[in-house]
DNA sequence: CATGAATGAGTTTTCATTCAT
DNA sequence: CATGAATGAAAACTCATTCAT
């Protein structure tokens, strides 16, 4: 009770599991998995090392939980940002907007990108998880493109899968540039240009009039 | 004779410094800086741990030497691929081609991307080095765009800096996707589409009126 | 249970921090700082290397803690041995007695002398600490001399600072000789002679004719 | 020949063995045996590590050679400073003078004291060497005292061995204080006082009343 | 649940020593 | 003699994990 842990009435018990997740996500996003020690996470969460093992089997478990949390949350956000039946052009813009939001306001996107790169050859299981996530995301973008093609809004001689790869890569790459050099790379403008470019490219050939 | 690396006469001294660099670059590219132990590098290079310290002050020194080597080499390759006075369209295609080459045949590009992401918050000095490199690269791409604009080959209402950010991000992102999922992401096709898209976007307006 | 130091219930927690300090002091006194490995200290204390880092930041921290502990303890002993208002002659004898005690029964004096010599050019910060300690000690001795002079017990044409330097040096030197060659150098007799000599020298001139 | 090693005509080949000894003595005096690396000595001597092994079997051999060199040289100096048949009072003053000289002009005395303390429990063989040296030195001082006693210049109720221990300890201790705090401890004055004190003590009792 | 001391394996680094040239 | 690359053992330190309380 003297050890600072007592909460006042109504102070929402702040389950330390949640705090640990928050701290872990932040640390992993900035320092990577290998660069983050359990001790660091615990300290940031305001508990001791031992407490981590009350909630998670080991460091990897914490990692997977964090990834599941962030990936799920992000995908949910994107789906919410793109209601079914929406204008496909608006849909693509909204996806970019969601990415922008999560890349600047939260560090969810950076968390994903950082761990994805790190996991490539060091954590096959995690890497597989990310692979699935990217496939879902590309599939999602490709489906938007496909709908646009069916609606006659997009030209038909473009493979939706390749186009979605290019778009997704463009978004990720722009983010990395921005994390690296926020003073020079204005993420908003780069993403806007990226979407404009994509839409122009997808516009049916005639006298292409992108939004 | 059993005592390790002693070479017999005429056995081509195979300067172990070079071998250490090669091993280090490969390990760092795949496992990251923190994920690579000195011991691993030494073993891969066929020497003992101690030998590493014969050639490099410490692990970080080895890292910086490796980065300097790879970045320098890559930039040299790109400059060679784009002779001065070349057609700007061809120039952009050649840049993409060089990236494709170094992303698939060697692992130089992956080395750079992996370390760039890892260094963000863990190694400010290295991160600054990468920041400079990206600025040079963006500046180089922007100069090509600018020349195209002066030649009337590219439209003039596009800011070269933003366009080069989008292009560079697109390349890096496509590479990451490819490293993640080589079976699904055909880097060549994605890069081709990326360049096509960029060139279409840069094409002088005939009737195209993008927002 | 086999996993080492886990104590059974009631087994008197024997705080290992204390044991580590004891082991460290003993090792440093005999082997010097550089000659003592963390592993050695841990083994002597009956714990593993890792435990050391549980209680001390690093080897140097352990060193400074040990020095602080011993120096403080020794100064405390000396002050207790020389109550305020005591006969100055008795005071000097008691100081020598305290040194004798800590040089033979414990190894506190040897600890201080060993580290003081080693630190000279290898650890400026520690050396400064010892410098302060010696200044305090000399100041303390000088104050006794000064009081004796005021009381008319000691002659007045002697500088207390120089006299205290000679006395302190005499004590330290005698100890070193004794550590070196305990069979030949009888520390008690040398210290006694030293004090006799000092007191004779400090005695008010009656007919004393020094060369 | 390009490697800087070529000497001009007449430049006295400066046998590197000598330079290595000089460098070793200096390093050992300041940093101790364990605190000095072979590489450091070699660098200070202007050669490479390997060269050390051309002249000395190993680090310990270099140590013993250095000790032999310094101890021999110092004893020789002292003997020269005290010609046989000299006035015993002058003899003691000259010994102190020789110590002062070698403690301030060269670092021979510090070399001896540093290694003597370090060797105590870490190098029994070296420690034995120093023990012999101290015995010789004490014997030498004791013989002077004894001669003085026979000449009636010194009182006879003092044991020469104990007196010489006190004197030798006083000299060593004063030196250590001076190495520690040269700005506060004026070695010359402390040694002078020490000799005065000793001589006063040794003066035949006329009215001298020690406590 | 939570703490914090402790373990033990693994990491970076140092350094005396060897040896082909 | 001298060099300098290389070895190998030992050192300091880190950190995920365990466990008694």
XYZ file of N, CA, C and O in Angstrom, chain A residues 12-187:
704
model
N -10.378 4.168 -11.769
C -10.310 3.151 -12.822
C -9.065 2.282 -12.681
O -7.993 2.635 -13.156
N -9.207 1.173 -12.094
C -8.095 0.297 -11.716
C -6.916 0.264 -12.683
O -5.863 -0.252 -12.341
N -7.038 0.814 -13.865
C -5.912 0.869 -14.812
C -5.202 -0.472 -14.853
O -4.059 -0.578 -14.418
N -5.850 -1.464 -15.325
C -5.230 -2.780 -15.281
C -3.829 -2.708 -15.878
O -3.637 -2.177 -16.974
N -2.880 -3.212 -15.152
C -1.502 -3.031 -15.588
C -1.228 -3.778 -16.886
O -0.281 -3.480 -17.598
N -2.036 -4.756 -17.199
C -1.856 -5.437 -18.477
C -1.971 -4.452 -19.620
O -1.167 -4.447 -20.560
N -2.976 -3.601 -19.526
C -3.174 -2.601 -20.582
C -1.976 -1.663 -20.664
O -1.466 -1.365 -21.744
N -1.533 -1.214 -19.500
C -0.398 -0.307 -19.490
C 0.849 -0.962 -20.062
O 1.659 -0.325 -20.737
N 1.003 -2.231 -19.771
C 2.162 -2.942 -20.314
C 2.077 -3.001 -21.832
O 3.075 -2.795 -22.534
N 0.894 -3.273 -22.340
C 0.718 -3.327 -23.796
C 1.066 -1.980 -24.412
O 1.782 -1.906 -25.412
N 0.563 -0.929 -23.804
C 0.831 0.406 -24.335
C 2.337 0.672 -24.357
O 2.898 1.112 -25.358
N 2.978 0.374 -23.237
C 4.416 0.618 -23.156
C 5.160 -0.244 -24.162
O 6.089 0.214 -24.844
N 4.748 -1.495 -24.265
C 5.430 -2.408 -25.182
C 5.305 -1.917 -26.616
O 6.278 -1.888 -27.376
N 4.101 -1.515 -26.989
C 3.888 -1.053 -28.364
C 4.765 0.151 -28.656
O 5.406 0.236 -29.705
N 4.802 1.057 -27.721
C 5.614 2.256 -27.940
C 7.091 1.891 -28.064
O 7.780 2.364 -28.974
N 7.565 1.059 -27.167
C 8.987 0.693 -27.221
C 9.322 -0.081 -28.486
O 10.311 0.202 -29.162
N 8.511 -1.059 -28.798
C 8.771 -1.856 -30.001
C 8.772 -0.959 -31.235
O 9.590 -1.128 -32.143
N 7.831 -0.007 -31.264
C 7.745 0.873 -32.432
C 9.017 1.686 -32.594
O 9.504 1.896 -33.708
N 9.562 2.134 -31.484
C 10.726 3.018 -31.578
C 12.050 2.268 -31.577
O 12.970 2.611 -32.305
N 12.142 1.223 -30.752
C 13.442 0.571 -30.557
C 13.532 -0.805 -31.190
O 14.599 -1.416 -31.198
N 12.420 -1.295 -31.711
C 12.431 -2.642 -32.263
C 12.291 -3.675 -31.154
O 12.353 -3.333 -29.967
N 12.130 -4.907 -31.559
C 11.933 -5.973 -30.583
C 13.222 -6.249 -29.826
O 13.253 -6.273 -28.602
N 14.300 -6.410 -30.555
C 15.558 -6.749 -29.916
C 16.134 -5.579 -29.136
O 16.888 -5.777 -28.192
N 15.759 -4.390 -29.542
C 16.289 -3.214 -28.875
C 15.533 -2.852 -27.610
O 15.900 -1.919 -26.905
N 14.469 -3.584 -27.339
C 13.647 -3.285 -26.162
C 13.840 -4.356 -25.103
O 13.673 -5.540 -25.388
N 14.163 -3.951 -23.909
C 14.293 -4.927 -22.828
C 12.992 -4.981 -22.029
O 12.265 -3.993 -21.935
N 12.744 -6.135 -21.470
C 11.572 -6.311 -20.626
C 11.561 -5.249 -19.525
O 10.524 -4.676 -19.204
N 12.721 -4.983 -19.010
C 12.838 -4.016 -17.938
C 12.363 -2.639 -18.379
O 11.670 -1.936 -17.647
N 12.729 -2.264 -19.568
C 12.321 -0.974 -20.113
C 10.811 -0.881 -20.182
O 10.203 0.110 -19.768
N 10.198 -1.892 -20.724
C 8.748 -1.893 -20.857
C 8.099 -1.772 -19.477
O 7.196 -0.962 -19.266
N 8.589 -2.576 -18.552
C 8.016 -2.560 -17.203
C 8.149 -1.169 -16.598
O 7.190 -0.626 -16.054
N 9.344 -0.601 -16.716
C 9.546 0.730 -16.135
C 8.601 1.738 -16.749
O 7.962 2.519 -16.059
N 8.517 1.719 -18.089
C 7.630 2.655 -18.766
C 6.183 2.462 -18.324
O 5.395 3.406 -18.307
N 5.839 1.219 -17.994
C 4.457 0.937 -17.587
C 4.266 1.197 -16.100
O 3.144 1.097 -15.589
N 5.347 1.495 -15.422
C 5.240 1.801 -14.007
C 5.132 0.579 -13.102
O 4.645 0.669 -11.984
N 5.559 -0.563 -13.613
C 5.571 -1.760 -12.764
C 6.968 -2.360 -12.790
O 7.882 -1.773 -13.369
N 7.114 -3.514 -12.189
C 8.425 -4.148 -12.196
C 8.445 -5.306 -13.191
O 7.402 -5.789 -13.622
N 9.648 -5.712 -13.479
C 9.846 -6.767 -14.466
C 8.961 -7.970 -14.223
O 8.322 -8.503 -15.146
N 8.937 -8.410 -12.975
C 8.180 -9.603 -12.651
C 6.723 -9.525 -13.082
O 6.127 -10.524 -13.490
N 6.164 -8.319 -13.010
C 4.745 -8.162 -13.334
C 4.458 -8.550 -14.780
O 3.358 -9.007 -15.106
N 5.456 -8.340 -15.639
C 5.260 -8.689 -17.047
C 4.887 -10.164 -17.170
O 3.988 -10.530 -17.947
N 5.546 -10.972 -16.358
C 5.324 -12.415 -16.463
C 4.029 -12.858 -15.782
O 3.667 -14.024 -15.839
N 3.359 -11.923 -15.138
C 2.033 -12.236 -14.604
C 1.016 -12.196 -15.723
O -0.046 -12.823 -15.637
N 1.348 -11.436 -16.788
C 0.356 -11.230 -17.851
C 0.745 -11.892 -19.161
O -0.116 -12.172 -19.985
N 2.025 -12.093 -19.338
C 2.472 -12.678 -20.607
C 3.453 -13.801 -20.337
O 4.255 -13.716 -19.411
N 3.383 -14.821 -21.169
C 4.216 -15.992 -20.943
C 5.694 -15.609 -21.022
O 6.496 -15.938 -20.164
N 6.045 -14.919 -22.060
C 7.420 -14.457 -22.221
C 7.443 -13.245 -23.152
O 6.390 -12.750 -23.553
N 8.635 -12.809 -23.476
C 8.747 -11.591 -24.275
C 8.056 -11.756 -25.625
O 7.423 -10.835 -26.132
N 8.199 -12.932 -26.198
C 7.594 -13.155 -27.512
C 6.082 -13.115 -27.432
O 5.413 -12.621 -28.348
N 5.553 -13.658 -26.363
C 4.112 -13.625 -26.196
C 3.626 -12.185 -26.170
O 2.651 -11.827 -26.823
N 4.347 -11.365 -25.418
C 3.998 -9.942 -25.358
C 4.065 -9.331 -26.744
O 3.179 -8.573 -27.160
N 5.077 -9.705 -27.490
C 5.212 -9.205 -28.856
C 4.002 -9.574 -29.695
O 3.381 -8.716 -30.340
N 3.648 -10.850 -29.663
C 2.532 -11.290 -30.506
C 1.217 -10.647 -30.087
O 0.405 -10.262 -30.921
N 1.045 -10.508 -28.780
C -0.171 -9.848 -28.305
C -0.219 -8.408 -28.794
O -1.258 -7.920 -29.233
N 0.927 -7.760 -28.713
C 0.977 -6.368 -29.150
C 0.684 -6.266 -30.639
O -0.074 -5.398 -31.086
N 1.279 -7.163 -31.406
C 1.053 -7.128 -32.849
C -0.412 -7.398 -33.153
O -1.036 -6.683 -33.944
N -0.952 -8.415 -32.511
C -2.353 -8.741 -32.762
C -3.224 -7.522 -32.462
O -4.087 -7.132 -33.255
N -2.958 -6.909 -31.331
C -3.718 -5.735 -30.908
C -3.663 -4.629 -31.954
O -4.685 -4.128 -32.406
N -2.417 -4.286 -32.346
C -2.263 -3.163 -33.277
C -2.787 -3.480 -34.661
O -3.451 -2.666 -35.297
N -2.469 -4.648 -35.170
C -2.905 -4.993 -36.522
C -4.432 -5.035 -36.560
O -5.059 -4.429 -37.443
N -5.018 -5.694 -35.572
C -6.478 -5.769 -35.540
C -7.088 -4.387 -35.488
O -7.969 -4.048 -36.292
N -6.566 -3.587 -34.591
C -7.100 -2.241 -34.436
C -6.957 -1.438 -35.724
O -7.891 -0.749 -36.151
N -5.792 -1.564 -36.351
C -5.590 -0.793 -37.574
C -6.541 -1.247 -38.681
O -7.162 -0.422 -39.369
N -6.660 -2.529 -38.832
C -7.542 -3.019 -39.893
C -8.981 -2.592 -39.627
O -9.723 -2.261 -40.557
N -9.322 -2.576 -38.372
C -10.664 -2.143 -38.013
C -10.880 -0.685 -38.395
O -11.901 -0.293 -38.961
N -9.875 0.121 -38.091
C -9.965 1.535 -38.433
C -10.139 1.725 -39.927
O -10.936 2.542 -40.379
N -9.380 0.976 -40.699
C -9.450 1.141 -42.149
C -10.834 0.734 -42.648
O -11.450 1.427 -43.470
N -11.318 -0.378 -42.145
C -12.636 -0.815 -42.594
C -13.689 0.224 -42.244
O -14.598 0.490 -43.038
N -13.578 0.820 -41.085
C -14.542 1.839 -40.694
C -14.431 3.065 -41.582
O -15.405 3.761 -41.855
N -13.160 3.331 -42.014
C -12.944 4.523 -42.840
C -13.495 4.334 -44.253
O -13.679 5.294 -44.993
N -13.720 3.093 -44.619
C -14.185 2.811 -45.984
C -15.479 1.997 -45.913
O -15.458 0.774 -46.065
N -16.583 2.666 -45.696
C -17.858 1.945 -45.600
C -18.161 1.243 -46.914
O -17.811 1.744 -47.995
N -18.770 0.083 -46.819
C -19.141 -0.656 -48.032
C -20.017 0.224 -48.915
O -20.798 1.039 -48.429
N -19.829 0.049 -50.198
C -20.670 0.783 -51.130
C -20.265 2.227 -51.328
O -20.946 3.009 -51.989
N -19.128 2.589 -50.765
C -18.685 3.970 -50.905
C -18.079 4.188 -52.290
O -17.631 3.246 -52.945
N -18.046 5.391 -52.693
C -17.357 5.811 -53.913
C -15.909 5.302 -53.858
O -15.218 5.513 -52.867
N -15.437 4.589 -54.864
C -14.097 3.994 -54.819
C -12.986 5.030 -54.732
O -11.942 4.823 -54.103
N -13.197 6.146 -55.384
C -12.181 7.201 -55.313
C -12.063 7.697 -53.877
O -10.966 7.802 -53.310
N -13.186 7.957 -53.283
C -13.191 8.397 -51.897
C -12.588 7.315 -51.004
O -11.875 7.606 -50.043
N -12.886 6.076 -51.319
C -12.369 4.963 -50.528
C -10.848 5.012 -50.483
O -10.230 4.928 -49.422
N -10.219 5.154 -51.639
C -8.750 5.190 -51.664
C -8.229 6.387 -50.873
O -7.255 6.280 -50.133
N -8.876 7.493 -51.029
C -8.445 8.680 -50.267
C -8.582 8.418 -48.774
O -7.711 8.813 -47.985
N -9.641 7.772 -48.376
C -9.847 7.513 -46.953
C -8.812 6.536 -46.389
O -8.383 6.671 -45.246
N -8.440 5.567 -47.200
C -7.411 4.639 -46.751
C -6.114 5.414 -46.474
O -5.482 5.249 -45.423
N -5.751 6.245 -47.426
C -4.536 7.034 -47.244
C -4.654 7.905 -45.995
O -3.695 8.056 -45.220
N -5.825 8.462 -45.824
C -6.045 9.316 -44.654
C -5.867 8.524 -43.358
O -5.230 9.003 -42.407
N -6.418 7.324 -43.341
C -6.281 6.496 -42.141
C -4.806 6.197 -41.866
O -4.345 6.250 -40.727
N -4.079 5.892 -42.923
C -2.647 5.629 -42.754
C -1.946 6.872 -42.237
O -1.106 6.798 -41.318
N -2.274 8.003 -42.811
C -1.651 9.235 -42.358
C -1.900 9.444 -40.870
O -0.986 9.744 -40.094
N -3.157 9.232 -40.493
C -3.523 9.418 -39.094
C -2.700 8.512 -38.175
O -2.100 8.967 -37.205
N -2.659 7.242 -38.520
C -1.972 6.307 -37.652
C -0.450 6.403 -37.742
O 0.273 5.812 -36.947
N 0.007 7.134 -38.729
C 1.455 7.310 -38.851
C 1.909 8.549 -38.094
O 3.089 8.681 -37.757
N 0.996 9.457 -37.828
C 1.414 10.712 -37.206
C 0.827 10.871 -35.809
O 1.540 11.249 -34.881
N -0.450 10.582 -35.652
C -1.053 10.776 -34.334
C -0.658 9.641 -33.396
O -0.178 9.866 -32.287
N -0.852 8.423 -33.819
C -0.379 7.307 -33.016
C 0.926 6.827 -33.650
O 1.385 7.384 -34.634
N 1.539 5.822 -33.054
C 2.707 5.265 -33.741
C 2.420 3.816 -34.172
O 3.309 2.991 -34.273
N 1.133 3.579 -34.473
C 0.734 2.222 -34.837
C 1.360 1.774 -36.144
O 1.795 0.642 -36.292
N 1.404 2.659 -37.091
C 1.978 2.301 -38.391
C 3.485 2.055 -38.263
O 4.016 1.104 -38.811
N 4.101 2.900 -37.520
C 5.541 2.714 -37.362
C 5.823 1.405 -36.636
O 6.774 0.692 -36.975
N 5.011 1.104 -35.671
C 5.118 -0.169 -34.962
C 5.110 -1.320 -35.967
O 5.976 -2.194 -35.953
N 4.140 -1.285 -36.855
C 4.006 -2.375 -37.829
C 5.211 -2.442 -38.766
O 5.802 -3.497 -38.987
N 5.579 -1.292 -39.303
C 6.674 -1.281 -40.274
C 7.981 -1.707 -39.628
O 8.739 -2.531 -40.161
N 8.245 -1.168 -38.446
C 9.486 -1.500 -37.752
C 9.600 -3.006 -37.519
O 10.601 -3.647 -37.865
N 8.534 -3.557 -36.948
C 8.584 -4.980 -36.627
C 8.585 -5.842 -37.886
O 9.209 -6.899 -37.928
N 7.907 -5.382 -38.901
C 7.855 -6.162 -40.139
C 9.257 -6.306 -40.726
O 9.663 -7.413 -41.114
N 9.965 -5.211 -40.755
C 11.325 -5.255 -41.305
C 12.226 -6.103 -40.410
O 12.980 -6.949 -40.896
N 12.099 -5.898 -39.108
C 12.972 -6.643 -38.200
C 12.695 -8.144 -38.245
O 13.617 -8.969 -38.158
N 11.426 -8.485 -38.385
C 11.052 -9.901 -38.284
C 11.462 -10.721 -39.491
O 11.564 -11.953 -39.411
N 11.699 -10.042 -40.607
C 11.912 -10.747 -41.876
C 12.647 -12.075 -41.725
O 12.120 -13.127 -42.072
N 13.866 -12.021 -41.200
C 14.641 -13.255 -41.099
C 14.878 -13.678 -39.662
O 15.598 -14.633 -39.402
N 14.308 -12.931 -38.724
C 14.618 -13.262 -37.337
C 13.441 -13.916 -36.626
O 13.627 -14.513 -35.572
N 12.268 -13.789 -37.186
C 11.097 -14.348 -36.516
C 10.084 -14.809 -37.571
O 9.101 -14.121 -37.855
N 10.317 -15.979 -38.117
C 9.486 -16.459 -39.232
C 7.994 -16.453 -38.909
O 7.178 -16.082 -39.755
N 7.680 -16.802 -37.687
C 6.259 -16.884 -37.347
C 5.621 -15.496 -37.379
O 4.542 -15.307 -37.949
N 6.325 -14.544 -36.793
C 5.802 -13.180 -36.821
C 5.770 -12.661 -38.250
O 4.815 -12.000 -38.671
N 6.806 -13.005 -38.985
C 6.865 -12.547 -40.365
C 5.678 -13.097 -41.154
O 5.088 -12.393 -41.980
N 5.311 -14.321 -40.882
C 4.157 -14.916 -41.567
C 2.887 -14.146 -41.225
O 2.031 -13.902 -42.092
N 2.803 -13.740 -39.987
C 1.635 -12.958 -39.549
C 1.540 -11.667 -40.364
O 0.474 -11.299 -40.869
N 2.696 -11.006 -40.492
C 2.705 -9.757 -41.255
C 2.407 -10.026 -42.725
O 1.737 -9.251 -43.395
N 2.924 -11.130 -43.208
C 2.657 -11.469 -44.613
C 1.147 -11.589 -44.842
O 0.602 -11.035 -45.798
N 0.495 -12.277 -43.926
C -0.957 -12.407 -44.032
C -1.631 -11.047 -43.990
O -2.542 -10.758 -44.765
N -1.137 -10.227 -43.083
C -1.740 -8.900 -42.953
C -1.589 -8.105 -44.246
O -2.557 -7.515 -44.747
N -0.389 -8.133 -44.794
C -0.181 -7.389 -46.040
C -1.052 -7.958 -47.151
O -1.588 -7.222 -47.978
N -1.182 -9.280 -47.171
C -2.030 -9.870 -48.212
C -3.471 -9.407 -48.057
O -4.135 -9.057 -49.031
N -3.944 -9.410 -46.833
C -5.304 -8.925 -46.616
C -5.438 -7.484 -47.079
O -6.394 -7.115 -47.752
N -4.444 -6.689 -46.717
C -4.520 -5.268 -47.047
C -4.467 -5.056 -48.564
O -5.248 -4.293 -49.128
N -3.556 -5.754 -49.202
C -3.476 -5.653 -50.667
C -4.773 -6.160 -51.296
O -5.289 -5.583 -52.244
N -5.284 -7.242 -50.728
C -6.540 -7.784 -51.252
C -7.659 -6.775 -51.118
O -8.469 -6.595 -52.043
N -7.638 -6.090 -50.000
C -8.661 -5.077 -49.757
C -8.558 -3.954 -50.783
O -9.542 -3.550 -51.415
N -7.328 -3.471 -50.994
C -7.125 -2.411 -51.984
C -7.481 -2.918 -53.378
O -8.134 -2.213 -54.174
N -7.057 -4.142 -53.661
C -7.338 -4.695 -54.991
C -8.842 -4.798 -55.215
O -9.334 -4.562 -56.335
N -9.575 -5.123 -54.152
C -11.018 -5.258 -54.333
C -11.642 -3.906 -54.645
O -12.577 -3.812 -55.442
N -11.081 -2.863 -54.034
C -11.594 -1.524 -54.362
C -11.328 -1.216 -55.828
O -12.196 -0.722 -56.558
N -10.112 -1.531 -56.253
C -9.775 -1.275 -57.660
C -10.716 -2.058 -58.568
O -11.243 -1.535 -59.563
N -10.922 -3.310 -58.183
C -11.766 -4.160 -59.020
C -13.187 -3.604 -59.120
O -13.786 -3.565 -60.189
N -13.688 -3.146 -58.002
C -15.029 -2.555 -58.012
C -15.057 -1.339 -58.920
O -15.958 -1.157 -59.731
N -13.992 -0.521 -58.794
C -13.920 0.650 -59.660
C -13.923 0.246 -61.129
O -14.546 0.894 -61.977
N -13.208 -0.813 -61.414
C -13.168 -1.258 -62.813
C -14.554 -1.699 -63.261
O -15.007 -1.380 -64.355
N -15.226 -2.430 -62.351
C -16.556 -2.899 -62.727
C -17.520 -1.745 -62.901
O -18.415 -1.790 -63.743
N -17.299 -0.702 -62.111
C -18.179 0.468 -62.217
C -17.797 1.347 -63.404
O -18.454 2.346 -63.683
N -16.686 0.999 -64.072
C -16.251 1.807 -65.199
C -15.542 3.078 -64.773
O -15.211 3.935 -65.581
N -15.262 3.201 -63.471
C -14.570 4.392 -62.991
C -13.065 4.255 -63.220
O -12.352 5.232 -63.382
N -12.585 3.022 -63.206
C -11.156 2.777 -63.426
C -10.964 2.019 -64.723
O -11.821 1.219 -65.121
N -9.839 2.232 -65.335
C -9.541 1.515 -66.567
C -9.368 0.032 -66.270
O -9.018 -0.387 -65.169
N -9.594 -0.762 -67.271
C -9.653 -2.208 -67.049
C -8.347 -2.928 -67.385
O -8.181 -4.101 -67.070
N -7.405 -2.236 -68.015
C -6.169 -2.918 -68.427
C -5.093 -2.842 -67.349
O -3.907 -2.883 -67.631
N -5.520 -2.715 -66.119
C -4.560 -2.692 -65.016
C -4.880 -3.856 -64.081
O -6.042 -4.090 -63.756
N -3.835 -4.569 -63.693
C -4.082 -5.668 -62.766
C -4.250 -5.127 -61.350
O -3.315 -4.529 -60.803
N -5.370 -5.365 -60.764
C -5.624 -4.809 -59.425
C -4.555 -5.205 -58.414
O -4.161 -4.387 -57.568
N -4.033 -6.420 -58.490
C -3.040 -6.861 -57.510
C -1.758 -6.028 -57.602
O -1.188 -5.620 -56.583
N -1.313 -5.811 -58.846
C -0.082 -5.039 -58.982
C -0.311 -3.590 -58.562
O 0.512 -2.976 -57.875
N -1.450 -3.069 -58.978
C -1.748 -1.679 -58.606
C -1.798 -1.531 -57.090
O -1.272 -0.556 -56.518
N -2.397 -2.489 -56.414
C -2.503 -2.376 -54.959
C -1.130 -2.537 -54.312
O -0.837 -1.905 -53.305
N -0.276 -3.360 -54.899
C 1.088 -3.458 -54.386
C 1.797 -2.116 -54.486
O 2.464 -1.665 -53.548
N 1.658 -1.509 -55.634
C 2.334 -0.231 -55.839
C 1.809 0.802 -54.848
O 2.585 1.559 -54.245
N 0.505 0.821 -54.668
C -0.076 1.809 -53.761
C 0.380 1.555 -52.321
O 0.813 2.480 -51.617
N 0.282 0.301 -51.923
C 0.653 -0.003 -50.543
C 2.134 0.276 -50.287
O 2.515 0.830 -49.249
N 2.952 -0.110 -51.258
C 4.372 0.184 -51.127
C 4.606 1.683 -51.053
O 5.412 2.163 -50.244
N 3.905 2.413 -51.878
C 4.058 3.865 -51.879
C 3.740 4.456 -50.522
O 4.462 5.335 -50.010
N 2.672 3.953 -49.908
C 2.297 4.477 -48.590
C 3.378 4.150 -47.559
O 3.864 5.026 -46.822
N 3.795 2.895 -47.525
C 4.802 2.492 -46.541
C 6.103 3.255 -46.741
O 6.723 3.743 -45.786
N 6.530 3.348 -47.989
C 7.788 4.039 -48.268
C 7.720 5.502 -47.859
O 8.672 6.043 -47.281
N 6.580 6.125 -48.134
C 6.443 7.535 -47.758
C 6.534 7.688 -46.252
O 7.167 8.613 -45.729
N 5.932 6.747 -45.556
C 6.000 6.816 -44.095
C 7.442 6.716 -43.608
O 7.885 7.486 -42.750
N 8.159 5.764 -44.161
C 9.545 5.597 -43.718
C 10.342 6.874 -43.961
O 11.088 7.339 -43.103
N 10.161 7.438 -45.144
C 10.865 8.691 -45.426
C 10.511 9.743 -44.390
O 11.358 10.511 -43.939
N 9.236 9.768 -44.038
C 8.792 10.765 -43.073
C 9.347 10.505 -41.673
O 9.728 11.442 -40.962
N 9.417 9.240 -41.260
C 9.986 8.944 -39.949
C 11.451 9.368 -39.909
O 11.966 9.849 -38.915
N 12.098 9.172 -41.046
C 13.513 9.465 -41.159
C 13.787 10.957 -41.136
O 14.740 11.423 -40.527
N 12.942 11.697 -41.803
C 13.271 13.094 -42.058
C 11.998 13.940 -42.065
O 11.618 14.514 -43.091
N 11.359 14.035 -40.906
C 10.055 14.703 -40.867
C 10.135 16.159 -41.299
O 9.133 16.718 -41.759
N 11.288 16.783 -41.166
C 11.378 18.199 -41.527
C 11.416 18.405 -43.024
O 11.067 19.475 -43.516
N 11.838 17.408 -43.746
C 11.942 17.558 -45.193
C 10.780 16.869 -45.909
O 10.271 17.373 -46.919
N 10.349 15.739 -45.367
C 9.295 14.988 -46.037
C 7.938 15.277 -45.389
O 7.680 14.865 -44.263
N 7.096 15.990 -46.118
C 5.762 16.321 -45.639
C 4.844 15.170 -46.030
O 4.402 15.061 -47.170
N 4.591 14.301 -45.038
C 3.868 13.062 -45.345
C 2.532 13.333 -46.010
O 2.161 12.651 -46.972
